[in-house]
Amino acid sequence: MKQVRVSRDEARRTRSALEEQTRRRHRTATARKTATFCDLPSLVRQAVVGERIEPDAALEVLYREFYHGGAGEADYAGIIFNPALTDLTRLPMGVLDQKEELLPANQVPTSFEALRDLAERMISVSRDHALIETVAFGWQGAGDGRSRLSHHLFELWRLHDQHPPLYRALVTGRHRFVINALRDQRYPGMTNHAARSMQAPVLLNHIRRVLECQALLWCAHDVQMVVARNAKATSNPLGELISSDKTVVEPATALGAAREWHVALASIICAYRATGFGNEAAEPDSMVAAGCPVVRRLCSQVEREAKRGGIDLDRAARHVDLLMDRIARRLDGTNDPFLQTLAAPRAAYQGPKSFSAAWFSGLSPLAASGVAVLRYLQAETGIASLIDEHLPIAGLRPAARSSVALPAFDAAMMPWGWKARSRDLLHAWRGAVQGDKDLHSRSTPDEGRAKNVGKQPMDAAAAFLSLAGDRRIGDDHGGPHDERRTLYLLDVLPEHRLTCG
């Protein structure tokens, strides 16, 4: 029986029809999903237990609780480098911002196996084989990526035996100590055996090689943090503050959930002013019964927290007048664009379609990750020159630049094949960390990356970097919509380690 061969046009039409059916199913399923802001027990606790509550102070507590997951600055490094962690996107958004955190001293590997585990987790906490292979393939040496990583780790482990202080500095990211040792050619702490067996030039080249690869390993850690943050910005941008079963949470979705609380607060204020809540003549039970579900839920929380803390609500009500007056003023929203947006009709929102675009100068989540990938790729060929800028030898120093980070991105200076490799890196990090809903729309894990997958976000990332220029000291303190701060948040930070020690 002769088999009928389907033409390319017919196959394309069939594929398009199937994709459109899939999109319709996704739209229908998404419409049924919900997003709502969770209850705020920390704020209720302040209002019930505290002598006086300041709205601004309460918001600061809320920010710390949800954006940082309750973690303090002293906790960041231990959380990020926790050996039991297998998914960075589980970390709070505020912790994922902390790329400058260095490895704690109590986590320095004391065996070669532990050193390998740490190195692989710095590239991929899930130990994704394809990502580790793709990243390390750009390092010095021969063979595949795994071979190059192993060669680097063997050289690094030699320093564990020969020069423990240098080993600790390299592993923990305190690379200024290494720079000083290379500059002065003095290696305090080296074992006598190593000092007798190694001549200065040999030792210097050995340490320099290890420093370059270890600096790239830390840059890979930077990229992993950025990609994890971008993944969280898509699926769970507000952490535990918002409860949602949606695959993608957009700003419009969060605003819709926030409107529920905005309406509830407004109704509480109106009812308070009308009835004199807290007065003996008032009937709070009737007000709650007539209120929206949020009001009833809030009343239940207040009563539960008061009972738990042994608080007499009648006595605690003496501060309510002041609190309600301050909340009413804040809700007025005359000079607050966010509150004005909440008060506007739902259809009036014309803001960014994604949180990534709102936070990162209009870049999509994939384009934002692409910025970090391109800067990592730039580091593969530029890390040696950056080290030279921090390491003048024999009185020679390269031409001084006004910035201390990697030079401004210049496509003309990138090595041959950089576009294809950048897409390979994005695809690898995307599959291991970002895991967006469109990841396998054109290819499957077995097929690898289709030829042009990732081209559009990488082109957008390159365009952003071409306009951004040099990153300078102070860019991390820019405003939330400042392109300079966007560059800092998405960049790799080798200069930070080169100046820490």
Coordinates of C-alpha atoms in Angstrom, one line a residue:
M1 CA 0.0 0.0 0.0
K2 CA 1.4 3.3 -1.0
Q3 CA 1.9 5.8 1.8
V4 CA 0.6 9.4 1.2
R5 CA 3.2 11.9 2.1
V6 CA 1.8 15.1 3.7
S7 CA 3.1 18.3 2.2
R8 CA 5.1 20.8 4.3
D9 CA 2.3 23.4 4.0
E10 CA -0.3 20.9 5.2
A11 CA 1.9 19.8 8.1
R12 CA 2.4 23.5 9.0
R13 CA -1.4 24.1 8.9
T14 CA -2.0 21.1 11.1
R15 CA 0.6 22.1 13.6
S16 CA -0.8 25.7 13.7
A17 CA -4.3 24.3 14.3
L18 CA -3.1 22.1 17.2
E19 CA -1.1 24.9 18.7
E20 CA -4.2 27.2 18.6
Q21 CA -6.3 24.5 20.3
T22 CA -3.6 24.2 23.0
R23 CA -3.7 28.0 23.5
R24 CA -7.5 28.0 23.8
R25 CA -7.3 25.2 26.4
H26 CA -4.7 27.2 28.3
R27 CA -6.8 30.4 28.2
T28 CA -9.9 28.5 29.4
A29 CA -7.9 26.8 32.2
T30 CA -6.2 30.1 33.2
A31 CA -9.6 31.9 33.4
R32 CA -10.7 29.4 36.1
K33 CA -7.6 29.9 38.2
T34 CA -7.5 32.4 41.0
A35 CA -5.1 34.7 42.9
T36 CA -5.7 36.3 46.2
F37 CA -3.7 38.1 48.8
C38 CA -3.2 35.9 51.9
D39 CA -4.2 37.0 55.4
L40 CA -1.7 39.2 57.2
P41 CA -1.3 37.7 60.7
S42 CA 1.9 39.8 61.4
L43 CA -0.1 43.0 60.9
V44 CA -3.0 41.8 62.9
R45 CA -0.6 40.8 65.7
Q46 CA 0.8 44.3 65.8
A47 CA -2.6 45.9 65.9
V48 CA -3.9 43.6 68.7
V49 CA -0.8 43.3 70.8
G50 CA 1.1 46.5 70.2
E51 CA 0.5 49.6 72.2
R52 CA 0.5 51.7 69.0
I53 CA 0.8 50.8 65.4
E54 CA 2.3 53.0 62.7
P55 CA 1.2 52.1 59.2
D56 CA 4.6 52.8 57.6
A57 CA 6.3 50.7 60.3
A58 CA 3.7 47.9 59.7
L59 CA 4.5 48.0 56.0
E60 CA 8.2 47.6 56.8
V61 CA 7.4 44.5 58.8
L62 CA 5.3 43.1 56.0
Y63 CA 8.1 43.7 53.5
R64 CA 10.6 41.9 55.7
E65 CA 8.2 39.0 56.3
F66 CA 7.2 38.3 52.7
Y67 CA 9.8 39.8 50.4
H68 CA 12.7 38.5 52.5
G69 CA 10.8 35.5 54.0
G70 CA 11.6 36.8 57.5
A71 CA 15.4 36.3 56.9
G72 CA 17.9 38.8 58.2
E73 CA 21.1 39.9 56.6
A74 CA 23.1 37.4 58.7
D75 CA 21.0 34.5 57.4
Y76 CA 21.4 35.2 53.6
A77 CA 24.7 33.3 52.9
G78 CA 23.7 30.2 54.9
I79 CA 20.3 30.1 53.1
I80 CA 21.8 30.5 49.6
F81 CA 24.6 28.0 50.0
N82 CA 22.6 25.5 52.0
P83 CA 23.8 22.0 50.7
A84 CA 20.3 20.6 51.1
L85 CA 18.8 23.2 48.7
T86 CA 17.8 21.7 45.3
D87 CA 15.7 24.6 43.9
L88 CA 16.7 28.2 44.1
T89 CA 13.2 29.4 43.2
R90 CA 12.0 28.3 46.6
L91 CA 14.0 31.1 48.2
P92 CA 12.3 34.4 48.9
M93 CA 12.7 37.2 46.3
G94 CA 14.7 39.3 48.7
V95 CA 17.2 36.5 49.3
L96 CA 17.7 36.0 45.5
D97 CA 18.7 39.7 45.3
Q98 CA 21.8 38.9 47.4
K99 CA 24.4 38.0 44.7
E100 CA 27.2 39.6 46.7
E101 CA 26.9 37.0 49.5
L102 CA 30.1 34.9 49.9
L103 CA 30.4 31.3 51.0
P104 CA 30.4 31.0 54.8
A105 CA 33.6 29.8 56.3
N106 CA 31.9 26.9 58.0
Q107 CA 30.9 25.6 54.5
V108 CA 34.4 25.4 53.0
P109 CA 34.8 21.8 51.6
T110 CA 37.2 19.6 53.4
S111 CA 37.3 16.8 50.8
F112 CA 37.6 16.6 47.1
E113 CA 34.1 15.1 46.8
A114 CA 32.6 18.0 48.8
L115 CA 34.5 20.5 46.6
R116 CA 33.0 18.9 43.5
D117 CA 29.5 19.0 45.0
L118 CA 29.9 22.7 45.8
A119 CA 31.2 23.6 42.4
E120 CA 28.3 21.8 40.6
R121 CA 25.8 23.4 42.9
M122 CA 27.2 26.9 42.1
I123 CA 26.3 26.2 38.5
S124 CA 23.1 24.3 39.2
V125 CA 21.8 23.5 42.7
S126 CA 19.8 20.7 41.1
R127 CA 23.1 19.3 39.6
D128 CA 21.7 19.4 36.1
H129 CA 24.2 17.5 33.9
A130 CA 23.4 19.4 30.7
L131 CA 23.8 22.8 32.3
I132 CA 27.1 22.0 34.0
E133 CA 28.5 20.6 30.8
T134 CA 27.4 23.6 28.7
V135 CA 28.8 26.2 31.2
A136 CA 32.2 24.5 31.9
F137 CA 32.8 23.9 28.2
G138 CA 33.8 27.6 27.9
W139 CA 36.6 27.2 30.5
Q140 CA 40.3 26.7 29.9
G141 CA 41.5 23.2 29.0
A142 CA 40.6 20.4 26.6
G143 CA 37.8 17.9 26.3
D144 CA 34.2 18.3 27.2
G145 CA 32.8 20.5 29.9
R146 CA 33.0 17.9 32.6
S147 CA 36.7 17.3 31.9
R148 CA 37.5 21.0 32.1
L149 CA 35.6 21.3 35.4
S150 CA 37.4 18.3 36.8
H151 CA 40.8 19.6 35.7
H152 CA 40.1 23.0 37.5
L153 CA 38.9 21.2 40.7
F154 CA 42.0 19.0 40.8
E155 CA 44.2 22.2 40.5
L156 CA 42.2 23.9 43.2
W157 CA 42.4 20.9 45.5
R158 CA 46.2 20.9 45.2
L159 CA 46.1 24.3 46.8
H160 CA 44.1 22.8 49.7
D161 CA 47.2 20.7 50.5
Q162 CA 49.9 23.3 49.6
H163 CA 48.4 26.6 50.6
P164 CA 45.2 26.3 52.8
P165 CA 44.7 30.1 53.1
L166 CA 44.7 30.6 49.3
Y167 CA 42.4 27.6 48.9
R168 CA 39.9 29.0 51.4
A169 CA 40.0 32.5 49.8
L170 CA 39.4 31.0 46.3
V171 CA 36.5 28.8 47.4
T172 CA 34.8 31.4 49.5
G173 CA 35.0 34.2 46.9
R174 CA 37.5 36.4 48.8
H175 CA 39.7 36.8 45.8
R176 CA 41.4 40.0 46.9
F177 CA 43.6 37.8 49.2
V178 CA 44.7 35.9 46.1
I179 CA 45.3 39.1 44.1
N180 CA 47.6 40.4 46.9
A181 CA 49.5 37.1 47.1
L182 CA 50.1 37.1 43.3
R183 CA 51.1 40.8 43.3
D184 CA 53.6 40.4 46.1
Q185 CA 54.6 36.9 45.2
R186 CA 54.4 36.1 48.9
Y187 CA 52.4 33.1 50.1
P188 CA 52.0 33.1 53.8
G189 CA 50.7 29.9 55.1
M190 CA 52.2 27.7 52.3
T191 CA 53.5 24.4 53.6
N192 CA 57.3 24.0 53.6
H193 CA 57.1 21.0 51.2
A194 CA 55.2 23.1 48.7
A195 CA 57.6 26.1 49.1
R196 CA 60.6 23.8 48.4
S197 CA 59.1 22.0 45.4
M198 CA 57.5 24.9 43.5
Q199 CA 59.4 27.8 41.9
A200 CA 57.7 31.2 42.0
P201 CA 56.8 31.4 38.2
V202 CA 55.3 28.0 38.2
L203 CA 53.3 28.7 41.4
L204 CA 52.2 32.1 40.1
N205 CA 50.9 30.6 36.8
H206 CA 49.1 27.8 38.7
I207 CA 47.3 30.2 41.1
R208 CA 46.5 32.5 38.2
R209 CA 44.9 29.7 36.3
V210 CA 42.8 28.6 39.2
L211 CA 41.8 32.2 40.0
E212 CA 40.5 32.7 36.5
C213 CA 38.4 29.5 36.5
Q214 CA 37.1 30.1 40.0
A215 CA 36.1 33.6 39.1
L216 CA 34.1 32.2 36.2
L217 CA 32.5 29.6 38.6
W218 CA 31.3 32.5 40.8
C219 CA 30.0 34.3 37.7
A220 CA 28.0 31.2 36.9
H221 CA 26.6 31.4 40.4
D222 CA 25.6 35.0 39.7
V223 CA 23.7 33.9 36.5
Q224 CA 21.9 31.1 38.4
M225 CA 20.7 33.6 41.0
V226 CA 19.5 36.0 38.3
V227 CA 17.7 33.2 36.3
A228 CA 16.0 31.9 39.5
R229 CA 14.8 35.4 40.4
N230 CA 13.4 35.8 36.9
A231 CA 11.6 32.4 37.2
K232 CA 10.1 33.5 40.5
A233 CA 9.1 36.9 39.1
T234 CA 7.0 35.0 36.6
S235 CA 5.3 32.4 38.8
N236 CA 5.4 33.8 42.3
P237 CA 6.6 37.4 42.3
L238 CA 5.2 38.4 45.7
G239 CA 6.1 35.2 47.5
E240 CA 3.7 34.0 50.2
L241 CA 1.9 37.3 50.2
I242 CA -0.3 36.1 47.3
S243 CA -1.8 32.7 46.9
S244 CA -2.4 31.6 43.4
D245 CA -2.8 28.5 41.3
K246 CA -1.9 30.4 38.1
T247 CA 1.2 29.4 36.1
V248 CA 2.0 33.0 35.4
V249 CA 1.1 35.8 37.8
E250 CA 1.0 39.2 36.0
P251 CA 0.8 42.7 37.5
A252 CA -2.8 42.9 36.4
T253 CA -3.6 39.7 38.3
A254 CA -1.9 41.0 41.5
L255 CA -3.7 44.3 41.2
G256 CA -7.0 42.4 40.9
A257 CA -6.2 40.6 44.2
A258 CA -5.1 43.8 45.8
R259 CA -8.4 45.5 44.9
E260 CA -10.2 43.0 47.2
W261 CA -8.2 44.3 50.2
H262 CA -8.6 47.9 49.0
V263 CA -12.4 47.6 48.9
A264 CA -12.3 45.9 52.3
L265 CA -10.3 48.6 53.9
A266 CA -12.4 51.3 52.4
S267 CA -15.6 49.6 53.7
I268 CA -14.0 49.2 57.2
I269 CA -13.2 53.0 57.3
C270 CA -16.7 53.9 56.1
A271 CA -18.4 51.7 58.7
Y272 CA -16.1 52.9 61.5
R273 CA -16.9 56.6 60.7
A274 CA -20.6 55.8 60.4
T275 CA -21.0 53.7 63.6
G276 CA -18.2 54.9 65.9
F277 CA -16.7 51.4 66.1
G278 CA -15.4 50.9 69.6
N279 CA -18.2 53.0 71.2
E280 CA -20.6 51.3 73.5
A281 CA -23.5 52.2 71.2
A282 CA -21.9 50.6 68.2
E283 CA -22.9 47.2 66.9
P284 CA -19.7 45.7 65.5
D285 CA -21.3 42.3 65.0
S286 CA -23.8 43.7 62.6
M287 CA -21.1 45.6 60.7
V288 CA -19.1 42.4 60.3
A289 CA -22.2 40.4 59.2
A290 CA -22.9 43.0 56.5
G291 CA -19.3 43.2 55.4
C292 CA -17.4 41.4 52.7
P293 CA -15.7 38.1 53.3
V294 CA -12.3 39.8 53.9
V295 CA -13.9 41.9 56.7
R296 CA -15.3 38.8 58.4
R297 CA -12.0 37.0 58.0
L298 CA -10.1 39.9 59.4
C299 CA -12.5 40.1 62.4
S300 CA -11.9 36.4 63.1
Q301 CA -8.1 36.9 62.9
V302 CA -8.3 39.7 65.4
E303 CA -10.3 37.7 67.9
R304 CA -8.0 34.7 67.5
E305 CA -4.8 36.7 68.0
A306 CA -6.3 38.5 71.0
K307 CA -7.3 35.2 72.6
R308 CA -3.8 33.8 72.0
G309 CA -2.2 36.8 73.5
G310 CA -4.6 37.2 76.4
I311 CA -5.6 40.7 75.2
D312 CA -8.8 42.5 76.2
L313 CA -10.0 44.0 72.9
D314 CA -12.1 46.6 74.8
R315 CA -9.0 48.0 76.5
A316 CA -6.8 47.7 73.4
A317 CA -9.4 49.8 71.4
R318 CA -8.1 53.0 72.9
H319 CA -5.5 53.3 70.0
V320 CA -8.0 52.5 67.3
D321 CA -9.0 56.1 66.6
L322 CA -5.4 57.1 65.8
L323 CA -4.8 54.0 63.7
M324 CA -8.0 54.4 61.7
D325 CA -7.3 58.1 61.0
R326 CA -3.8 57.2 59.6
I327 CA -5.2 54.4 57.5
A328 CA -7.8 56.7 56.1
R329 CA -5.2 59.2 55.1
R330 CA -3.1 56.6 53.4
L331 CA -6.1 55.3 51.5
D332 CA -6.8 58.8 50.2
G333 CA -4.0 58.1 47.7
T334 CA -3.7 61.7 46.4
N335 CA 0.0 61.3 45.8
D336 CA 0.2 57.5 45.6
P337 CA 0.1 56.2 42.0
F338 CA -0.4 52.6 43.3
L339 CA -3.5 53.5 45.3
Q340 CA -4.8 55.5 42.4
T341 CA -4.4 52.4 40.2
L342 CA -6.3 50.3 42.7
A343 CA -9.2 52.8 42.8
A344 CA -9.4 53.0 39.0
P345 CA -11.6 50.6 37.0
R346 CA -10.1 47.2 36.3
A347 CA -10.0 47.8 32.5
A348 CA -8.0 51.1 33.0
Y349 CA -4.7 49.3 33.8
Q350 CA -2.2 50.0 31.0
G351 CA 1.0 49.0 32.8
P352 CA 3.6 46.3 32.0
K353 CA 2.4 42.8 31.1
S354 CA 4.9 41.1 33.4
F355 CA 6.7 41.8 36.7
S356 CA 10.0 41.4 34.9
A357 CA 9.1 44.3 32.5
A358 CA 8.1 46.4 35.5
W359 CA 11.3 45.7 37.4
F360 CA 13.9 45.4 34.6
S361 CA 13.4 48.3 32.2
G362 CA 10.8 46.6 30.0
L363 CA 12.8 43.3 29.5
S364 CA 10.9 40.0 29.4
P365 CA 11.9 37.3 31.9
L366 CA 13.9 35.5 29.2
A367 CA 15.6 38.7 28.0
A368 CA 16.4 39.6 31.6
S369 CA 18.1 36.2 32.0
G370 CA 19.8 36.8 28.6
V371 CA 21.5 39.9 30.0
A372 CA 23.2 37.8 32.7
V373 CA 24.1 35.1 30.2
L374 CA 25.7 37.5 27.8
R375 CA 27.7 39.1 30.6
Y376 CA 28.8 35.6 31.7
L377 CA 29.9 34.9 28.1
Q378 CA 31.8 38.1 28.1
A379 CA 33.5 37.1 31.3
E380 CA 34.8 33.9 29.7
T381 CA 37.1 36.0 27.4
G382 CA 37.4 39.1 29.6
I383 CA 38.1 37.7 33.1
A384 CA 41.9 37.6 32.5
S385 CA 42.0 41.3 31.6
L386 CA 39.8 42.2 34.6
I387 CA 42.2 40.4 36.9
D388 CA 45.1 42.3 35.3
E389 CA 43.4 45.6 36.1
H390 CA 43.4 44.5 39.8
L391 CA 46.9 43.0 39.5
P392 CA 49.7 45.3 38.3
I393 CA 52.8 43.2 37.8
A394 CA 56.3 44.7 37.5
G395 CA 54.8 48.2 37.6
L396 CA 52.6 47.6 34.5
R397 CA 48.9 48.4 34.7
P398 CA 46.4 48.2 31.8
A399 CA 44.8 51.5 30.7
A400 CA 42.6 52.7 33.6
R401 CA 38.8 52.6 33.2
S402 CA 36.3 54.6 35.2
S403 CA 34.4 51.5 36.2
V404 CA 35.6 48.4 38.1
A405 CA 33.2 45.8 36.5
L406 CA 33.5 44.0 33.2
P407 CA 33.9 46.5 30.3
A408 CA 30.8 47.7 28.4
F409 CA 29.3 45.0 26.2
D410 CA 30.4 45.3 22.6
A411 CA 29.2 42.7 20.1
A412 CA 32.1 43.5 17.8
M413 CA 34.5 42.3 20.5
M414 CA 32.8 39.0 21.3
P415 CA 34.4 35.8 20.1
W416 CA 33.4 33.9 17.0
G417 CA 30.2 31.8 17.5
W418 CA 29.1 33.8 20.6
K419 CA 25.5 34.1 19.4
A420 CA 25.0 30.4 19.1
R421 CA 26.8 29.7 22.5
S422 CA 24.7 32.4 24.2
R423 CA 21.5 30.7 23.1
D424 CA 22.9 27.3 24.2
L425 CA 23.7 28.8 27.7
L426 CA 20.2 30.4 27.9
H427 CA 18.5 27.2 26.9
A428 CA 20.5 25.2 29.4
W429 CA 19.8 27.6 32.3
R430 CA 16.3 28.0 31.2
G431 CA 15.7 24.2 31.3
A432 CA 17.4 23.7 34.7
V433 CA 16.3 26.8 36.6
Q434 CA 13.8 29.0 34.8
G435 CA 11.4 26.3 33.5
D436 CA 9.0 28.8 31.9
K437 CA 5.7 27.5 30.3
D438 CA 7.0 28.0 26.7
L439 CA 10.2 26.0 27.2
H440 CA 9.2 23.0 25.2
S441 CA 6.8 24.6 22.8
R442 CA 9.2 24.0 19.9
S443 CA 11.6 21.3 21.1
T444 CA 11.7 18.5 23.7
P445 CA 14.6 17.8 26.1
D446 CA 15.6 14.9 23.8
E447 CA 15.8 17.1 20.7
G448 CA 17.9 19.8 22.3
R449 CA 17.6 23.4 21.3
A450 CA 16.1 24.2 17.9
K451 CA 18.2 26.4 15.8
N452 CA 16.7 29.8 16.5
V453 CA 15.1 29.2 19.9
G454 CA 16.2 32.0 22.2
K455 CA 17.2 34.4 19.4
Q456 CA 14.5 37.0 20.2
P457 CA 15.3 37.3 24.0
M458 CA 19.1 37.3 23.3
D459 CA 18.7 40.0 20.7
A460 CA 16.7 42.1 23.2
A461 CA 19.4 41.4 25.9
A462 CA 22.2 42.5 23.5
A463 CA 20.3 45.7 22.6
F464 CA 19.9 46.5 26.3
L465 CA 23.6 46.0 27.1
S466 CA 24.7 47.9 24.0
L467 CA 22.8 51.0 25.3
A468 CA 23.7 50.4 29.0
G469 CA 27.5 51.0 28.7
D470 CA 29.8 50.6 31.6
R471 CA 28.5 49.6 35.1
R472 CA 29.8 51.9 37.8
I473 CA 30.0 52.0 41.5
G474 CA 26.7 53.2 42.9
D475 CA 24.5 51.6 40.3
D476 CA 23.1 49.3 42.9
H477 CA 21.5 52.2 44.7
G478 CA 19.4 53.5 41.8
G479 CA 15.7 53.8 41.7
P480 CA 13.4 50.8 41.0
H481 CA 12.9 51.8 37.4
D482 CA 16.5 53.0 36.8
E483 CA 18.3 51.2 33.9
R484 CA 21.6 51.5 35.8
R485 CA 20.2 49.5 38.7
T486 CA 18.7 47.0 36.2
L487 CA 22.2 46.4 34.8
Y488 CA 23.5 45.8 38.3
L489 CA 20.7 43.4 39.3
L490 CA 21.2 41.4 36.1
D491 CA 25.0 41.5 35.8
V492 CA 27.7 39.1 37.0
L493 CA 29.9 40.5 39.7
P494 CA 33.5 39.3 39.4
E495 CA 34.8 42.6 40.6
H496 CA 33.0 42.2 43.9
R497 CA 35.0 39.0 44.7
L498 CA 38.3 40.6 43.4
T499 CA 38.0 43.4 46.0
C500 CA 36.9 41.1 48.9
G501 CA 39.5 39.4 51.0

